[in-house]
Amino acid sequence: MITIGQLAGYVGVSIKAIRVYHDKELLPEPDRDASGYRRYGASDVIDLIKIRTLAEAGVPLARIRDLRSATEEELQQALREIDDELTARIRGLRATQGRLRRLSAGQLAPVPAEVAAHLEHLADWGFTPRWVELQRDLWILVFATYPNHAITLFHDQAASLADPALRQLFLDYDHAHDLDPDDPRIDDLARRIVEATRTRYGSEEPPHLDADSDIPALVQRTINASSPAWQRLDALIRGL
């Protein structure tokens, strides 16, 4: 039989931790002997090793307490679940580490590599730095909220920009930012955008997010808020 101090030393935990395990009813607290000391046996050492191992794995103490009375089958199932949880946590930590490394390298936009490369091409096509920054922010928003749909939307826009005529519409949209809202070029641009959209998609719906999503409206409000001309352009397009 050993003392609490010896038990702590053998297992590699603090005496305070053992007392916490007593209070949480994880480890039975033995009665005191004639000298007033609590004495522990081999089974206590084994139990404490199990408790320490599970606690170090991040298993909540309340769950460890429940596992003390579990059958062997229940224990194995619980351990498999804990292993799955640890695997998910490791995956999440690795993803976080990757994001931190990208941030350290100056890659602030958490978007796929093909999107980042596409954004770099926008300046070469004549888009303003303001437009490039806006596009980056909006794709960050879409990929963060709808990662499964975002890539489809991105490929659709990339295909549009690959067409010189459609790319010119985007360029005209960009450069309309500083126009007076009543400039007749706004009306002409709205008409050309609607005609190009109908020609491209016909009777089909362009790729879009879920009907109940607030993100498209949020994106459009963000665009409109930066330019009265863009706001009027959006209103004209919706009315045609």
Coordinates of C-alpha atoms in Angstrom, one line a residue:
M1 CA 0.0 0.0 0.0
I2 CA 1.3 3.5 -0.9
T3 CA 0.6 7.1 0.2
I4 CA -1.0 9.7 -2.0
G5 CA 2.4 11.3 -2.6
Q6 CA 3.8 8.0 -3.8
L7 CA 0.8 7.4 -6.0
A8 CA 1.2 10.9 -7.6
G9 CA 4.9 10.2 -8.1
Y10 CA 4.4 6.8 -9.8
V11 CA 1.7 8.0 -12.2
G12 CA 3.1 11.5 -12.9
V13 CA 0.3 13.7 -11.6
S14 CA 0.1 16.2 -8.8
I15 CA -1.4 15.4 -5.4
K16 CA -3.9 18.3 -6.1
A17 CA -5.0 16.5 -9.3
I18 CA -5.7 13.3 -7.4
R19 CA -7.8 15.2 -4.9
V20 CA -9.7 16.7 -7.8
Y21 CA -10.3 13.2 -9.1
H22 CA -11.6 12.2 -5.7
D23 CA -14.0 15.2 -5.6
K24 CA -15.3 14.4 -9.1
E25 CA -15.8 10.8 -8.1
L26 CA -13.4 9.6 -10.8
L27 CA -11.1 7.8 -8.3
P28 CA -12.5 6.2 -5.1
E29 CA -11.0 7.8 -2.0
P30 CA -9.7 5.1 0.4
D31 CA -10.3 5.3 4.2
R32 CA -7.5 6.4 6.5
D33 CA -5.4 3.8 8.3
A34 CA -4.6 3.8 12.0
S35 CA -1.9 6.4 11.4
G36 CA -4.3 8.8 9.7
Y37 CA -3.0 8.2 6.1
R38 CA -4.9 7.2 3.1
R39 CA -3.3 4.1 1.5
Y40 CA -3.6 3.2 -2.2
G41 CA -3.2 -0.2 -3.9
A42 CA -2.3 -1.5 -7.4
S43 CA -5.8 -1.1 -8.7
D44 CA -5.7 2.6 -7.7
V45 CA -2.5 3.1 -9.7
I46 CA -4.1 1.4 -12.8
D47 CA -7.3 3.5 -12.5
L48 CA -5.3 6.7 -12.1
I49 CA -3.2 5.9 -15.2
K50 CA -6.4 5.4 -17.2
I51 CA -7.8 8.7 -15.9
R52 CA -4.6 10.6 -16.6
T53 CA -4.4 9.2 -20.1
L54 CA -8.0 10.1 -21.0
A55 CA -7.6 13.5 -19.4
E56 CA -4.5 14.3 -21.4
A57 CA -6.3 13.3 -24.5
G58 CA -8.8 16.0 -23.8
V59 CA -11.7 13.9 -22.5
P60 CA -13.9 15.9 -20.1
L61 CA -13.8 14.7 -16.5
A62 CA -17.5 14.1 -16.5
R63 CA -17.2 11.7 -19.4
I64 CA -14.2 9.9 -17.8
R65 CA -16.4 9.4 -14.7
D66 CA -19.1 7.8 -16.9
L67 CA -16.5 5.5 -18.5
R68 CA -15.5 4.1 -15.1
S69 CA -18.7 2.0 -15.0
A70 CA -18.8 1.2 -18.8
T71 CA -18.5 -2.3 -20.1
E72 CA -15.6 -3.3 -22.2
E73 CA -17.6 -2.9 -25.4
E74 CA -18.9 0.5 -24.3
L75 CA -15.4 1.6 -23.4
Q76 CA -14.0 0.6 -26.8
Q77 CA -16.8 2.4 -28.5
A78 CA -16.1 5.5 -26.4
L79 CA -12.4 5.3 -27.2
R80 CA -13.2 5.1 -30.9
E81 CA -15.4 8.2 -30.7
I82 CA -12.7 10.0 -28.8
D83 CA -10.1 9.0 -31.4
D84 CA -12.4 10.4 -34.1
E85 CA -12.8 13.6 -32.2
L86 CA -9.0 13.9 -31.8
T87 CA -8.6 13.3 -35.6
A88 CA -11.1 16.1 -36.3
R89 CA -9.3 18.4 -33.9
I90 CA -5.9 17.6 -35.5
R91 CA -7.4 18.3 -38.9
G92 CA -8.7 21.6 -37.7
L93 CA -5.4 22.5 -36.1
R94 CA -3.6 21.7 -39.3
A95 CA -6.0 23.9 -41.3
T96 CA -5.5 26.7 -38.8
Q97 CA -1.7 26.3 -39.1
G98 CA -2.0 26.5 -42.9
R99 CA -4.0 29.7 -42.7
L100 CA -1.5 31.2 -40.3
R101 CA 1.3 30.3 -42.7
R102 CA -0.5 31.9 -45.6
L103 CA -1.1 35.0 -43.5
S104 CA 2.6 35.1 -42.6
A105 CA 3.4 34.9 -46.3
G106 CA 1.1 37.8 -47.0
Q107 CA -1.7 35.7 -48.5
L108 CA -4.6 37.3 -46.7
A109 CA -7.4 36.0 -48.8
P110 CA -8.6 32.6 -47.7
V111 CA -9.8 31.6 -51.2
P112 CA -8.7 28.7 -53.5
A113 CA -5.5 29.1 -55.4
E114 CA -7.3 29.4 -58.8
V115 CA -9.3 32.3 -57.4
A116 CA -6.2 34.0 -56.1
A117 CA -4.5 33.6 -59.5
H118 CA -7.6 34.9 -61.2
L119 CA -7.6 38.0 -59.0
E120 CA -4.0 38.7 -60.0
H121 CA -5.0 38.7 -63.7
L122 CA -7.7 41.4 -63.2
A123 CA -5.2 44.2 -63.1
D124 CA -3.6 42.9 -66.3
W125 CA -7.0 43.2 -68.0
G126 CA -7.3 46.8 -67.0
F127 CA -9.5 46.6 -63.9
T128 CA -8.9 49.2 -61.2
P129 CA -7.2 48.3 -57.8
R130 CA -10.6 49.3 -56.3
W131 CA -12.4 46.6 -58.3
V132 CA -9.7 43.9 -57.6
E133 CA -10.0 44.6 -53.8
L134 CA -13.8 44.5 -54.0
Q135 CA -13.8 41.2 -55.9
R136 CA -11.3 39.7 -53.4
D137 CA -13.5 40.7 -50.4
L138 CA -16.6 39.4 -52.0
W139 CA -15.1 36.1 -53.0
I140 CA -13.8 35.7 -49.4
L141 CA -17.4 36.3 -48.2
V142 CA -19.0 33.8 -50.6
F143 CA -16.4 31.1 -50.1
A144 CA -16.6 31.5 -46.3
T145 CA -20.4 31.2 -46.3
Y146 CA -21.1 28.8 -49.2
P147 CA -17.9 26.9 -50.0
N148 CA -19.7 24.2 -52.0
H149 CA -21.5 26.7 -54.2
A150 CA -18.9 29.3 -54.5
I151 CA -16.6 27.5 -56.9
T152 CA -19.5 27.1 -59.4
L153 CA -20.2 30.8 -59.2
F154 CA -16.5 31.6 -59.6
H155 CA -16.1 29.4 -62.7
D156 CA -19.1 31.1 -64.2
Q157 CA -17.6 34.5 -63.7
A158 CA -14.2 33.4 -64.9
A159 CA -15.8 32.0 -68.1
S160 CA -17.5 35.4 -68.6
L161 CA -14.2 37.3 -68.2
A162 CA -12.5 34.9 -70.7
D163 CA -14.9 36.3 -73.4
P164 CA -13.5 39.7 -74.5
A165 CA -17.0 41.1 -75.2
L166 CA -18.3 40.1 -71.8
R167 CA -15.1 41.2 -70.1
Q168 CA -15.6 44.7 -71.6
L169 CA -18.9 44.8 -69.8
F170 CA -17.2 44.1 -66.5
L171 CA -14.6 46.8 -67.3
D172 CA -17.3 49.3 -68.2
Y173 CA -19.1 48.4 -64.9
D174 CA -15.8 49.0 -63.0
H175 CA -15.1 52.3 -64.7
A176 CA -18.7 53.5 -64.2
H177 CA -17.9 53.9 -60.5
D178 CA -17.2 57.6 -60.7
L179 CA -19.9 58.6 -63.2
D180 CA -22.8 60.8 -62.3
P181 CA -25.8 58.5 -61.6
D182 CA -27.8 60.4 -64.3
D183 CA -25.1 59.9 -66.9
P184 CA -26.8 58.3 -70.0
R185 CA -23.9 55.9 -70.2
I186 CA -25.3 54.2 -67.1
D187 CA -28.6 53.5 -68.9
D188 CA -26.7 52.2 -72.0
L189 CA -24.6 49.9 -69.8
A190 CA -27.6 48.5 -68.0
R191 CA -29.2 47.7 -71.3
R192 CA -26.1 46.0 -72.6
I193 CA -25.6 43.9 -69.4
V194 CA -29.2 42.7 -69.5
E195 CA -29.0 41.8 -73.2
A196 CA -25.7 39.9 -72.7
T197 CA -27.1 38.0 -69.8
R198 CA -30.2 36.9 -71.8
T199 CA -28.0 35.9 -74.7
R200 CA -25.7 33.9 -72.6
Y201 CA -28.2 32.0 -70.4
G202 CA -31.3 32.2 -72.6
S203 CA -34.3 30.8 -70.6
E204 CA -32.0 29.2 -68.0
E205 CA -31.2 30.7 -64.6
P206 CA -27.6 31.8 -64.1
P207 CA -25.7 30.0 -61.3
H208 CA -26.9 31.4 -57.9
L209 CA -27.0 30.6 -54.2
D210 CA -30.0 29.2 -52.4
A211 CA -33.1 31.2 -52.8
D212 CA -33.3 31.9 -49.1
S213 CA -29.7 33.1 -48.8
D214 CA -29.1 36.7 -47.7
I215 CA -25.6 36.7 -49.2
P216 CA -26.5 37.8 -52.7
A217 CA -28.3 40.8 -51.4
L218 CA -25.5 41.5 -49.0
V219 CA -23.0 41.4 -51.9
Q220 CA -25.1 43.7 -54.0
R221 CA -25.6 46.2 -51.1
T222 CA -21.8 46.2 -50.6
I223 CA -21.3 47.0 -54.3
N224 CA -24.0 49.7 -54.4
A225 CA -22.8 51.3 -51.2
S226 CA -19.5 52.3 -52.8
S227 CA -20.9 54.2 -55.7
P228 CA -24.2 56.0 -56.5
A229 CA -23.6 55.2 -60.1
W230 CA -23.4 51.5 -59.3
Q231 CA -26.5 51.8 -57.2
R232 CA -28.5 53.2 -60.1
L233 CA -27.0 50.7 -62.5
D234 CA -28.3 47.9 -60.3
A235 CA -31.7 49.4 -60.1
L236 CA -31.9 49.8 -63.9
I237 CA -30.8 46.2 -64.4
R238 CA -33.5 44.9 -62.1
G239 CA -36.1 47.0 -63.9
L240 CA -35.3 45.8 -67.4

